[in-house]
Short mmCIF file of C-alpha atoms in Angstrom, two decimals:
data_model
loop_
_atom_site.label_atom_id
_atom_site.label_comp_id
_atom_site.label_asym_id
_atom_site.label_seq_id
_atom_site.Cartn_x
_atom_site.Cartn_y
_atom_site.Cartn_z
CA MET N 1 5.00 -39.63 3.23
CA THR N 2 1.09 -39.70 3.26
CA ASP N 3 -0.77 -36.51 2.66
CA ASP N 4 -1.86 -36.31 6.29
CA ALA N 5 1.68 -36.90 7.40
CA PHE N 6 2.97 -34.14 5.22
CA TRP N 7 0.68 -31.54 6.67
CA ALA N 8 1.12 -32.55 10.16
CA ALA N 9 4.88 -32.16 9.71
CA ALA N 10 4.35 -28.82 8.12
CA LEU N 11 2.18 -27.63 11.06
CA ALA N 12 4.76 -28.87 13.59
CA ASP N 13 7.48 -26.92 11.97
CA ALA N 14 5.31 -23.74 11.82
CA GLU N 15 4.62 -24.08 15.62
CA VAL N 16 8.48 -24.06 16.13
CA ALA N 17 8.62 -20.93 14.15
CA ASP N 18 5.91 -19.29 15.97
CA ALA N 19 7.51 -20.09 19.42
CA ALA N 20 10.53 -18.21 18.30
CA ASP N 21 8.90 -15.37 16.68
CA PRO N 22 9.93 -11.87 18.26
CA LEU N 23 6.72 -10.21 16.79
CA ALA N 24 4.30 -12.84 18.21
CA GLY N 25 3.04 -10.51 20.89
CA PHE N 26 1.62 -7.95 18.40
CA ARG N 27 -1.13 -10.28 17.16
CA GLU N 28 -3.08 -9.79 20.47
CA ARG N 29 -3.26 -6.15 19.85
CA PHE N 30 -5.43 -6.49 16.75
CA HIS N 31 -9.16 -7.38 16.60
CA LEU N 32 -9.18 -10.53 14.49
CA PRO N 33 -12.53 -12.32 13.98
CA PRO N 34 -12.48 -15.95 15.52
CA GLY N 35 -12.07 -18.69 12.92
CA THR N 36 -10.56 -16.36 10.32
CA ILE N 37 -7.07 -16.65 8.63
CA TYR N 38 -6.84 -13.03 7.20
CA LEU N 39 -4.47 -12.96 4.17
CA ASP N 40 -5.89 -9.62 2.71
CA GLY N 41 -4.07 -7.05 4.60
CA ASN N 42 -2.53 -5.90 1.42
CA SER N 43 -6.03 -4.61 0.58
CA LEU N 44 -7.32 -3.55 3.96
CA GLY N 45 -5.51 -4.11 7.35
CA PRO N 46 -7.59 -5.35 10.39
CA ALA N 47 -8.35 -2.91 13.24
CA PRO N 48 -5.68 -2.27 15.92
CA LEU N 49 -7.32 -2.29 19.33
CA ALA N 50 -5.59 1.06 20.04
CA ALA N 51 -7.35 2.52 16.89
CA LEU N 52 -10.87 1.56 18.19
CA GLU N 53 -9.97 3.18 21.55
CA ALA N 54 -8.72 6.31 19.63
CA LEU N 55 -11.91 6.46 17.67
CA ASP N 56 -13.91 6.31 20.79
CA GLU N 57 -11.95 8.99 22.49
CA ALA N 58 -12.00 11.27 19.42
CA ALA N 59 -15.63 10.89 19.00
CA ARG N 60 -16.94 11.01 22.44
CA ARG N 61 -14.64 13.33 24.17
CA GLU N 62 -12.83 15.49 21.58
CA TRP N 63 -15.72 15.93 19.06
CA ALA N 64 -18.73 15.35 21.35
CA ASP N 65 -17.47 17.33 24.32
CA GLY N 66 -14.53 19.47 22.99
CA LEU N 67 -16.48 20.62 19.90
CA ILE N 68 -14.67 23.22 17.76
CA GLY N 69 -12.25 23.77 20.62
CA SER N 70 -10.56 20.56 19.83
CA TRP N 71 -8.87 21.92 16.83
CA ASN N 72 -6.58 23.46 19.27
CA SER N 73 -6.90 21.48 22.54
CA ALA N 74 -6.73 18.13 20.85
CA GLY N 75 -4.15 19.17 18.32
CA TRP N 76 -6.38 18.32 15.40
CA PHE N 77 -4.95 21.16 13.07
CA ASP N 78 -1.41 19.65 13.24
CA LEU N 79 -2.40 15.98 12.74
CA PRO N 80 -1.27 15.97 8.93
CA THR N 81 2.23 16.92 9.76
CA ARG N 82 2.46 15.12 13.04
CA LEU N 83 1.45 11.91 11.55
CA GLY N 84 3.64 12.68 8.46
CA ASP N 85 6.58 12.82 10.83
CA MET N 86 5.53 9.60 12.55
CA LEU N 87 5.29 7.86 9.05
CA ALA N 88 8.46 9.45 7.69
CA PRO N 89 11.05 6.96 9.21
CA LEU N 90 8.80 4.03 7.96
CA ILE N 91 9.67 5.06 4.41
CA GLY N 92 13.14 6.50 4.88
CA ALA N 93 12.14 10.22 4.96
CA GLY N 94 13.21 13.00 7.19
CA ALA N 95 11.13 15.17 9.43
CA GLY N 96 9.12 17.72 7.45
CA GLU N 97 9.09 15.70 4.27
CA VAL N 98 5.86 13.78 4.62
CA VAL N 99 2.33 14.99 5.23
CA VAL N 100 -0.74 12.65 5.82
CA THR N 101 -3.67 14.04 3.74
CA ASP N 102 -6.48 13.22 1.28
CA THR N 103 -6.40 9.98 -0.87
CA THR N 104 -3.74 8.41 -2.93
CA SER N 105 -5.44 9.41 -6.11
CA LEU N 106 -5.63 13.09 -5.07
CA ASN N 107 -2.05 13.07 -3.82
CA LEU N 108 -0.93 11.40 -7.09
CA TYR N 109 -2.61 14.33 -8.97
CA LYS N 110 -0.74 16.80 -7.02
CA ALA N 111 2.59 14.86 -7.10
CA LEU N 112 2.50 14.49 -10.83
CA HIS N 113 1.90 18.20 -11.37
CA ALA N 114 4.59 18.95 -8.74
CA GLY N 115 6.96 16.84 -10.68
CA LEU N 116 6.14 18.54 -13.88
CA SER N 117 6.71 21.95 -12.23
CA LEU N 118 10.30 20.69 -11.43
CA ARG N 119 10.92 19.98 -15.16
CA PRO N 120 8.91 22.76 -17.03
CA ASP N 121 10.97 22.31 -20.15
CA ARG N 122 9.92 18.63 -20.48
CA ARG N 123 6.72 17.31 -21.77
CA VAL N 124 6.46 13.44 -21.18
CA ILE N 125 5.27 11.37 -18.28
CA VAL N 126 6.39 7.62 -18.10
CA ALA N 127 4.42 4.93 -16.23
CA GLU N 128 3.83 1.27 -16.08
CA GLY N 129 1.14 -0.09 -18.46
CA GLY N 130 0.36 -2.68 -15.79
CA SER N 131 0.03 -0.22 -12.99
CA PHE N 132 -2.88 -0.09 -10.52
CA PRO N 133 -5.49 1.54 -12.74
CA THR N 134 -6.06 4.70 -10.61
CA ASP N 135 -2.30 5.63 -11.31
CA LEU N 136 -3.02 5.63 -15.07
CA TYR N 137 -6.49 7.31 -14.76
CA VAL N 138 -4.92 10.09 -12.79
CA ALA N 139 -2.12 10.45 -15.31
CA GLU N 140 -4.71 10.85 -18.05
CA GLY N 141 -6.46 13.44 -15.84
CA VAL N 142 -3.26 15.46 -15.68
CA LEU N 143 -2.83 15.23 -19.43
CA ALA N 144 -6.25 16.42 -19.97
CA THR N 145 -5.35 19.73 -18.24
CA ARG N 146 -2.01 19.79 -20.25
CA PRO N 147 -2.61 19.15 -23.98
CA ASP N 148 1.07 19.71 -24.50
CA LEU N 149 1.90 16.53 -22.53
CA GLY N 150 2.44 13.00 -23.63
CA LEU N 151 2.14 9.61 -21.80
CA ARG N 152 4.62 6.69 -22.43
CA LEU N 153 3.66 3.21 -21.05
CA GLU N 154 5.85 0.17 -20.23
CA GLY N 155 4.37 -2.65 -21.99
CA VAL N 156 2.63 -0.61 -24.53
CA ASP N 157 5.30 1.87 -25.94
CA GLY N 158 8.17 -0.43 -25.00
CA PRO N 159 8.95 -3.54 -23.00
CA GLU N 160 11.05 -1.96 -20.28
CA LEU N 161 10.18 1.15 -18.14
CA LEU N 162 13.65 2.65 -18.10
CA ASP N 163 14.18 2.40 -21.83
CA LEU N 164 11.36 4.81 -22.33
CA VAL N 165 13.08 7.53 -20.44
CA ASP N 166 14.97 10.13 -22.34
CA GLU N 167 15.59 13.85 -22.46
CA ASP N 168 11.86 14.69 -23.12
CA VAL N 169 10.77 12.98 -20.04
CA ALA N 170 9.78 15.00 -16.98
CA VAL N 171 8.35 12.51 -14.52
CA VAL N 172 8.65 8.72 -14.17
CA LEU N 173 5.74 7.17 -12.01
CA VAL N 174 6.57 3.82 -10.77
CA ASN N 175 5.29 1.31 -8.20
CA GLN N 176 7.76 -0.07 -5.80
CA VAL N 177 5.70 -3.30 -5.59
CA ASP N 178 3.32 -4.40 -8.24
CA TYR N 179 -0.24 -4.91 -6.94
CA ARG N 180 -0.87 -8.05 -8.90
CA THR N 181 2.43 -10.01 -9.00
CA GLY N 182 3.95 -8.56 -5.84
CA ARG N 183 7.15 -8.02 -7.81
CA ARG N 184 9.51 -5.51 -6.28
CA ARG N 185 11.58 -3.00 -8.05
CA ASP N 186 14.95 -1.72 -6.76
CA LEU N 187 14.10 1.75 -5.59
CA ARG N 188 17.70 3.05 -5.43
CA GLU N 189 18.83 1.69 -8.87
CA VAL N 190 15.65 2.87 -10.65
CA THR N 191 15.82 6.27 -9.10
CA ALA N 192 19.41 6.68 -9.98
CA ARG N 193 18.61 5.69 -13.65
CA ILE N 194 15.73 8.16 -13.84
CA HIS N 195 17.96 10.95 -12.45
CA ALA N 196 20.76 10.05 -15.02
CA ALA N 197 18.18 10.93 -17.70
CA GLY N 198 17.38 14.21 -15.89
CA ALA N 199 13.76 13.28 -14.97
CA VAL N 200 11.96 13.19 -11.63
CA ALA N 201 11.29 10.01 -9.83
CA LEU N 202 7.86 9.60 -8.37
CA TRP N 203 7.14 6.40 -6.40
CA ASP N 204 3.86 4.68 -5.51
CA LEU N 205 4.36 2.98 -2.16
CA CYS N 206 0.75 1.53 -1.61
CA HIS N 207 2.17 -1.99 -1.39
CA SER N 208 5.41 -1.43 0.33
CA ALA N 209 4.93 1.21 3.01
CA GLY N 210 4.84 -0.37 6.50
CA ILE N 211 5.99 -3.86 5.25
CA MET N 212 9.53 -3.19 4.25
CA GLU N 213 12.39 -0.56 4.36
CA VAL N 214 11.67 1.71 1.68
CA GLY N 215 14.68 4.07 1.74
CA LEU N 216 13.44 7.18 -0.17
CA GLY N 217 16.05 9.56 1.38
CA ASP N 218 19.05 7.34 0.70
CA ALA N 219 17.92 6.67 -2.76
CA GLY N 220 17.54 10.32 -3.49
CA ALA N 221 13.90 9.93 -4.54
CA ASP N 222 11.98 13.14 -5.43
CA LEU N 223 8.36 12.45 -4.72
CA ALA N 224 6.27 9.62 -3.51
CA VAL N 225 2.59 8.75 -2.52
CA GLY N 226 0.99 5.93 -0.67
CA CYS N 227 -2.07 4.68 1.26
CA THR N 228 -2.33 3.89 4.88
CA TYR N 229 -5.19 1.42 5.07
CA LYS N 230 -3.09 -1.68 3.96
CA TYR N 231 -0.06 -2.65 5.92
CA LEU N 232 -0.20 0.33 8.17
CA ASN N 233 -3.68 -0.60 9.50
CA GLY N 234 -5.25 2.89 9.35
CA GLY N 235 -8.70 1.67 8.51
CA PRO N 236 -10.98 1.82 5.55
CA GLY N 237 -10.32 5.13 3.59
CA SER N 238 -7.69 6.28 6.08
CA PRO N 239 -5.83 9.32 4.66
CA ALA N 240 -2.92 8.67 2.36
CA PHE N 241 0.42 10.53 2.32
CA VAL N 242 2.78 12.49 0.17
CA TYR N 243 6.58 12.67 0.32
CA ALA N 244 8.47 15.47 -1.28
CA ALA N 245 12.38 15.71 -0.74
CA ALA N 246 13.15 18.75 1.26
CA ARG N 247 15.48 19.96 -1.40
CA HIS N 248 12.48 20.54 -3.68
CA HIS N 249 10.16 22.48 -1.32
CA GLY N 250 11.34 25.80 -2.46
CA ASP N 251 10.49 25.22 -6.16
CA ILE N 252 7.61 22.72 -6.23
CA ARG N 253 4.02 23.65 -7.14
CA GLN N 254 0.79 21.65 -7.03
CA PRO N 255 -2.54 22.78 -8.36
CA LEU N 256 -5.00 22.04 -5.61
CA SER N 257 -4.29 25.18 -3.80
CA GLY N 258 -6.81 24.99 -0.83
CA TRP N 259 -6.69 27.03 2.32
CA TRP N 260 -5.02 24.40 4.39
CA GLY N 261 -1.97 24.78 2.21
CA HIS N 262 -1.74 28.37 2.53
CA ALA N 263 1.28 30.05 4.10
CA ALA N 264 -1.25 31.81 6.71
CA PRO N 265 -4.65 30.09 6.46
CA PHE N 266 -6.20 32.04 9.33
CA ASP N 267 -5.31 35.31 7.79
CA PHE N 268 -8.05 34.63 5.30
CA ALA N 269 -6.13 36.45 2.61
CA ARG N 270 -7.85 36.69 -0.85
CA ASP N 271 -4.70 35.56 -2.81
CA TYR N 272 -3.04 32.25 -2.45
CA ALA N 273 0.54 31.96 -1.06
CA PRO N 274 1.79 28.44 -0.57
CA ALA N 275 3.08 27.27 2.71
CA SER N 276 6.96 27.06 2.82
CA GLY N 277 7.31 23.31 3.49
CA ILE N 278 5.40 19.99 3.11
CA ARG N 279 2.10 21.64 4.19
CA ARG N 280 1.89 23.10 0.63
CA PHE N 281 0.56 19.65 -0.37
CA LEU N 282 -2.46 20.16 1.82
CA CYS N 283 -5.72 21.25 0.37
CA GLY N 284 -8.87 21.38 2.45
CA THR N 285 -10.15 20.34 6.01
CA GLN N 286 -8.75 16.89 6.88
CA PRO N 287 -10.65 13.76 8.10
CA ILE N 288 -9.96 13.98 11.74
CA LEU N 289 -11.57 10.75 12.92
CA SER N 290 -9.67 8.70 10.37
CA MET N 291 -6.45 10.28 11.22
CA ARG N 292 -6.89 9.61 14.97
CA ALA N 293 -7.45 5.93 14.10
CA LEU N 294 -4.36 5.92 11.84
CA GLU N 295 -2.18 7.09 14.52
CA ALA N 296 -2.45 3.72 16.36
CA GLY N 297 -1.47 1.70 13.31
CA LEU N 298 1.67 3.90 12.76
CA ALA N 299 2.61 3.53 16.29
CA LEU N 300 2.44 -0.24 16.06
CA THR N 301 4.52 -0.56 13.01
CA ALA N 302 7.17 1.94 14.42
CA GLU N 303 7.32 -0.22 17.67
CA ALA N 304 7.84 -3.48 15.72
CA GLY N 305 10.57 -2.11 13.52
CA LEU N 306 10.83 -2.61 9.81
CA ALA N 307 13.76 -5.02 9.93
CA PRO N 308 12.03 -7.82 12.01
CA VAL N 309 8.78 -7.20 9.92
CA ARG N 310 10.57 -7.65 6.73
CA ALA N 311 12.28 -10.76 7.94
CA LYS N 312 9.04 -12.41 9.11
CA SER N 313 7.45 -11.30 5.73
CA VAL N 314 9.92 -13.21 3.84
CA ALA N 315 9.72 -16.32 6.01
CA LEU N 316 5.86 -16.35 5.72
CA THR N 317 5.84 -15.87 2.01
CA GLU N 318 8.55 -18.48 1.45
CA ARG N 319 6.62 -20.96 3.55
CA PHE N 320 3.35 -20.45 1.66
CA LEU N 321 5.01 -20.68 -1.67
CA ALA N 322 6.73 -23.88 -0.82
CA LEU N 323 3.50 -25.40 0.58
CA ALA N 324 1.40 -24.21 -2.38
CA GLU N 325 3.76 -25.67 -4.99
CA ALA N 326 4.11 -28.88 -3.06
CA GLY N 327 0.35 -29.43 -2.39
CA CYS N 328 -1.50 -27.39 -5.12
CA ALA N 329 0.55 -27.16 -8.18
CA PRO N 330 -0.67 -30.66 -9.25
CA LEU N 331 -4.21 -29.39 -8.86
CA GLY N 332 -3.85 -26.63 -11.42
CA VAL N 333 -2.28 -23.84 -9.52
CA GLY N 334 0.55 -21.62 -11.01
CA VAL N 335 2.84 -19.19 -9.43
CA PHE N 336 2.53 -15.57 -10.64
CA SER N 337 4.86 -13.86 -8.05
CA PRO N 338 8.63 -13.87 -8.35
CA ARG N 339 10.10 -16.84 -6.54
CA GLU N 340 13.08 -14.99 -5.11
CA ALA N 341 12.33 -13.31 -1.88
CA GLU N 342 14.37 -10.22 -2.61
CA GLU N 343 12.26 -9.72 -5.75
CA ARG N 344 9.04 -9.90 -3.93
CA GLY N 345 7.08 -7.70 -1.70
CA SER N 346 4.84 -9.24 1.16
CA GLN N 347 2.15 -11.00 -1.04
CA VAL N 348 2.04 -14.15 -3.07
CA ALA N 349 -0.03 -14.31 -6.24
CA LEU N 350 -1.13 -17.69 -7.54
CA THR N 351 -3.16 -18.50 -10.58
CA HIS N 352 -5.99 -21.02 -11.33
CA PRO N 353 -8.43 -21.05 -14.28
CA GLU N 354 -11.36 -20.84 -11.77
CA GLY N 355 -9.49 -18.26 -9.55
CA TYR N 356 -12.69 -16.29 -8.53
CA ALA N 357 -14.68 -19.32 -7.44
CA VAL N 358 -11.64 -20.92 -5.74
CA MET N 359 -11.20 -17.59 -3.67
CA GLN N 360 -14.85 -17.57 -2.79
CA ALA N 361 -14.61 -21.16 -1.47
CA LEU N 362 -11.56 -20.25 0.56
CA ILE N 363 -13.31 -17.27 2.12
CA ALA N 364 -16.37 -19.45 3.11
CA ARG N 365 -13.84 -21.63 4.88
CA GLY N 366 -12.38 -18.75 6.76
CA VAL N 367 -9.17 -18.23 4.75
CA VAL N 368 -9.60 -14.49 3.44
CA GLY N 369 -7.55 -13.37 0.51
CA ASP N 370 -8.67 -11.74 -2.80
CA PHE N 371 -8.97 -12.12 -6.51
CA ARG N 372 -7.71 -10.09 -9.33
CA MET N 373 -8.53 -10.45 -13.08
CA PRO N 374 -8.24 -12.57 -14.92
CA ASP N 375 -7.39 -15.60 -12.73
CA ILE N 376 -5.16 -14.39 -9.91
CA LEU N 377 -5.47 -15.54 -6.24
CA ARG N 378 -3.72 -12.97 -4.15
CA PHE N 379 -2.60 -13.57 -0.63
CA GLY N 380 -0.99 -10.80 1.53
CA PHE N 381 1.23 -11.60 4.53
CA ALA N 382 1.27 -9.13 7.30
CA PRO N 383 3.71 -10.13 10.03
CA LEU N 384 2.34 -8.21 12.96
CA TYR N 385 -0.89 -10.52 13.32
CA LEU N 386 -0.17 -13.47 11.10
CA ARG N 387 1.43 -16.76 12.58
CA HIS N 388 3.32 -19.40 10.74
CA VAL N 389 0.62 -21.86 11.62
CA ASP N 390 -1.95 -19.67 9.79
CA VAL N 391 0.11 -20.04 6.68
CA VAL N 392 0.13 -23.90 6.82
CA ARG N 393 -3.64 -23.94 7.58
CA ALA N 394 -4.32 -21.64 4.58
CA ALA N 395 -2.17 -23.66 2.20
CA ARG N 396 -4.03 -26.83 3.41
CA THR N 397 -7.25 -25.26 3.05
CA LEU N 398 -6.44 -24.29 -0.48
CA GLN N 399 -5.44 -27.82 -1.36
CA GLN N 400 -8.63 -29.20 0.06
CA VAL N 401 -10.73 -26.72 -1.93
CA LEU N 402 -8.91 -27.73 -5.18
CA ALA N 403 -8.91 -31.49 -4.53
CA GLY N 404 -12.50 -31.47 -3.66
CA ARG N 405 -13.46 -29.13 -6.53
CA ALA N 406 -15.37 -27.12 -3.97
CA TRP N 407 -15.09 -24.28 -6.51
CA GLU N 408 -17.64 -25.90 -8.80
CA SER N 409 -20.55 -24.79 -6.45
CA PRO N 410 -22.75 -22.25 -8.05
CA ARG N 411 -22.68 -20.08 -4.96
CA TYR N 412 -19.03 -19.53 -5.43
CA ARG N 413 -19.10 -18.85 -9.09
CA ALA N 414 -21.54 -16.01 -8.74
CA ARG N 415 -19.80 -12.72 -8.85
CA ALA N 416 -20.18 -10.37 -5.97
CA ALA N 417 -20.55 -6.53 -6.56
CA VAL N 418 -17.17 -5.97 -4.90
CA THR N 419 -14.76 -8.63 -5.70
#
């Protein structure tokens, strides 16, 4: 079969899959720039049309006309818990166990301290040495406030995360899906083994929330944090979330004791008394416009359902991997992600010695992924707006960039300020 015939057959097969796709109608509910195949939703999801409408409503009517009265009339004050209850089923949590607030970094700082408060007799945090850097930076920040604590890292202090967990460990911080490789951990099994050692399980869901069934409640997880601007399409800098199992609400403590987390914030009492439930993870006044935009993204994911989203995610990543290996492996591309679908999130990571320049050449041709050091080409597959034909066209464009050595152009090799 000739090269052109191979890609024509691949495209025809993708068109058949798209015709049978139960999620096909969701694509038209996003704003997608013409001529763009967007494979970077694992960094920033595109704008739902309903989010743009919500922003306009919140800015022009609720803020501009309603002014301060909108804290009551538009329900602004209750948005953190109302959105938390919308998000909860998407991560396997119950009502009252999730609050939408602040950033992932701030929430992680709160959650690490909260986990430590549940094990006051233990003095060690365990984390992944290859974790997204903010997780490690925040853990270092926690240690700076607690000189009695220690930090053990997978890949530094031992090859396997769970082998580092013993009777001295208070909290284990672990990502469900690795941000570079896309490797997925078994949340239920890992949580059970953490609990068997008497420690608290704290999960980072940034690369799994909204794209797969997480199952925090069924697994008995203690705490979790995550962002909402990736697969939940909340917009740049949209507020993150914190999960705390209801069984811990009476004992848990976190150090950012701002007035929104007070039991009676409008009493303006001098001394702090934490709210009785998940609101104790709140701190200060919330970003209302961002929250109103996020609501639309949460509603879309809830409407679609996580089972069909995950099924399509697997199909898209499988298709891309097969095409990349068939068409691009002879041109210097390696596979960095797990090949087994059940061990993978919704991204595929490839490698190439000139990965940065290759990605810039792809972006210039309308295929938007991203690059991670040192040589990783990272592609995210979001089923609500991506088609199977997009996958084929993206893989074909990658092959053309490599075969034509387009990446050798100086304009693609010059590093941007944000990569």
